[in-house]
Amino acid sequence: QVQLVESGGGLVQAGGSLTLSCVASGRTFSSYAMGWFRQAPGKEREFVAAKSWGGNTAYADSVKGRFTISRDNAKKTVYLQMNSLKPEDTAVYYCAARSYTAVTNNPSDYDYWGQGTQVTVSS
């Protein structure tokens, strides 16, 4: 079993920056790919970014050039650096892990999820 603990959410003005962190504990594997998803009120959970333990990355088109996913394998931590934030980025952000090396944008492919952290971007 893997537990994911997120932190770093909060309120930020449009154009500002925020960094989210997700620490994995329990039985984790170096081969696990890590991802970030978000869910706004009334909308389905959507893919944001993902990064394999080996460094392969993927981003949603809506965040390319603004968000950066990174990970510290030794600390079993994944980060999401969010720059140039927009009001439409407002959502609950979830950290996720899957027991495969390849990154994917499909939520159903992920095995473990964090509790979510609220990110609110004001106009």
Short mmCIF file of C-alpha atoms in Angstrom, two decimals:
data_model
loop_
_atom_site.label_atom_id
_atom_site.label_comp_id
_atom_site.label_asym_id
_atom_site.label_seq_id
_atom_site.Cartn_x
_atom_site.Cartn_y
_atom_site.Cartn_z
CA GLN A 1 0.00 0.00 0.00
CA VAL A 2 1.14 3.52 -0.83
CA GLN A 3 0.12 6.67 0.98
CA LEU A 4 0.38 10.08 -0.64
CA VAL A 5 0.40 13.31 1.33
CA GLU A 6 0.03 16.62 -0.47
CA SER A 7 0.80 20.12 0.65
CA GLY A 8 1.32 23.59 -0.76
CA GLY A 9 -2.15 24.55 -1.87
CA GLY A 10 -3.59 27.93 -1.11
CA LEU A 11 -4.80 31.22 -2.46
CA VAL A 12 -2.81 33.16 -5.00
CA GLN A 13 -3.49 36.07 -7.31
CA ALA A 14 -3.61 35.60 -11.05
CA GLY A 15 -0.12 35.69 -12.48
CA GLY A 16 1.40 34.39 -9.30
CA SER A 17 3.16 31.15 -8.52
CA LEU A 18 2.59 28.23 -6.24
CA THR A 19 4.38 24.95 -5.65
CA LEU A 20 2.66 21.75 -4.61
CA SER A 21 4.42 18.83 -2.97
CA CYS A 22 3.45 15.20 -2.63
CA VAL A 23 5.32 12.79 -0.40
CA ALA A 24 4.88 9.06 -0.87
CA SER A 25 5.20 6.59 1.97
CA GLY A 26 4.57 2.93 2.58
CA ARG A 27 5.38 0.32 -0.01
CA THR A 28 6.62 2.32 -2.93
CA PHE A 29 8.49 1.23 -5.97
CA SER A 30 11.12 3.06 -7.92
CA SER A 31 9.21 2.19 -11.07
CA TYR A 32 6.09 4.10 -10.01
CA ALA A 33 5.07 6.96 -12.22
CA MET A 34 3.67 10.02 -10.46
CA GLY A 35 1.03 12.38 -11.71
CA TRP A 36 -0.97 15.45 -10.87
CA PHE A 37 -4.66 15.81 -11.61
CA ARG A 38 -7.14 18.51 -10.80
CA GLN A 39 -10.87 18.74 -10.41
CA ALA A 40 -12.84 21.95 -10.50
CA PRO A 41 -16.39 22.18 -9.13
CA GLY A 42 -18.85 20.52 -11.47
CA LYS A 43 -16.13 19.12 -13.70
CA GLU A 44 -14.47 15.77 -14.12
CA ARG A 45 -11.02 15.10 -12.84
CA GLU A 46 -8.50 16.06 -15.49
CA PHE A 47 -4.88 15.35 -16.13
CA VAL A 48 -2.33 18.04 -15.38
CA ALA A 49 1.14 16.52 -15.50
CA ALA A 50 3.03 13.30 -14.89
CA LYS A 51 6.59 12.18 -14.46
CA SER A 52 8.12 8.74 -14.36
CA TRP A 53 10.77 7.75 -11.85
CA GLY A 54 13.14 7.77 -14.79
CA GLY A 55 12.33 11.33 -15.80
CA ASN A 56 9.86 11.07 -18.66
CA THR A 57 7.29 13.87 -18.44
CA ALA A 58 3.91 14.73 -19.87
CA TYR A 59 1.76 17.85 -19.58
CA ALA A 60 -1.75 18.83 -20.41
CA ASP A 61 -1.90 21.41 -23.18
CA SER A 62 -3.56 23.87 -20.84
CA VAL A 63 -0.53 24.03 -18.54
CA LYS A 64 2.39 23.62 -20.91
CA GLY A 65 4.90 26.39 -20.49
CA ARG A 66 3.47 27.37 -17.10
CA PHE A 67 3.68 24.26 -14.93
CA THR A 68 6.67 22.08 -14.23
CA ILE A 69 6.59 18.66 -12.64
CA SER A 70 9.67 17.35 -10.90
CA ARG A 71 10.51 14.60 -8.47
CA ASP A 72 13.09 13.66 -5.92
CA ASN A 73 13.31 9.89 -6.04
CA ALA A 74 15.39 9.63 -2.88
CA LYS A 75 12.75 11.56 -0.94
CA LYS A 76 9.87 9.91 -2.79
CA THR A 77 8.49 13.35 -3.44
CA VAL A 78 6.91 14.87 -6.51
CA TYR A 79 6.45 18.60 -7.03
CA LEU A 80 4.29 20.74 -9.23
CA GLN A 81 5.64 24.23 -9.81
CA MET A 82 2.84 26.41 -11.09
CA ASN A 83 3.66 29.76 -12.65
CA SER A 84 1.54 32.39 -14.37
CA LEU A 85 -1.51 31.05 -12.63
CA LYS A 86 -4.92 31.80 -14.06
CA PRO A 87 -8.35 31.75 -12.44
CA GLU A 88 -9.20 28.71 -14.54
CA ASP A 89 -6.45 26.84 -12.72
CA THR A 90 -8.60 26.93 -9.61
CA ALA A 91 -9.31 23.36 -8.56
CA VAL A 92 -8.55 20.66 -6.08
CA TYR A 93 -5.22 19.20 -7.09
CA TYR A 94 -4.54 15.52 -6.53
CA CYS A 95 -1.31 13.62 -6.46
CA ALA A 96 -1.44 10.12 -7.91
CA ALA A 97 0.82 7.13 -8.34
CA ARG A 98 0.76 4.09 -10.55
CA SER A 99 2.78 0.90 -10.35
CA TYR A 100 4.13 1.20 -13.87
CA THR A 101 6.95 3.18 -15.35
CA ALA A 102 5.07 4.85 -18.18
CA VAL A 103 3.24 8.10 -17.66
CA THR A 104 -0.42 8.31 -18.57
CA ASN A 105 -3.15 10.94 -18.56
CA ASN A 106 -5.93 8.55 -17.66
CA PRO A 107 -7.02 8.74 -14.00
CA SER A 108 -8.16 5.12 -14.07
CA ASP A 109 -4.59 4.03 -14.71
CA TYR A 110 -3.44 5.33 -11.35
CA ASP A 111 -3.54 3.11 -8.30
CA TYR A 112 -3.07 5.51 -5.40
CA TRP A 113 -4.32 9.00 -4.71
CA GLY A 114 -3.66 11.76 -2.27
CA GLN A 115 -6.35 13.61 -0.37
CA GLY A 116 -6.21 16.63 -2.62
CA THR A 117 -5.17 20.19 -1.94
CA GLN A 118 -7.14 23.27 -2.88
CA VAL A 119 -5.62 25.81 -5.22
CA THR A 120 -7.55 29.02 -5.67
CA VAL A 121 -6.46 31.70 -8.12
CA SER A 122 -8.16 35.04 -7.73
CA SER A 123 -8.82 37.43 -10.59
#
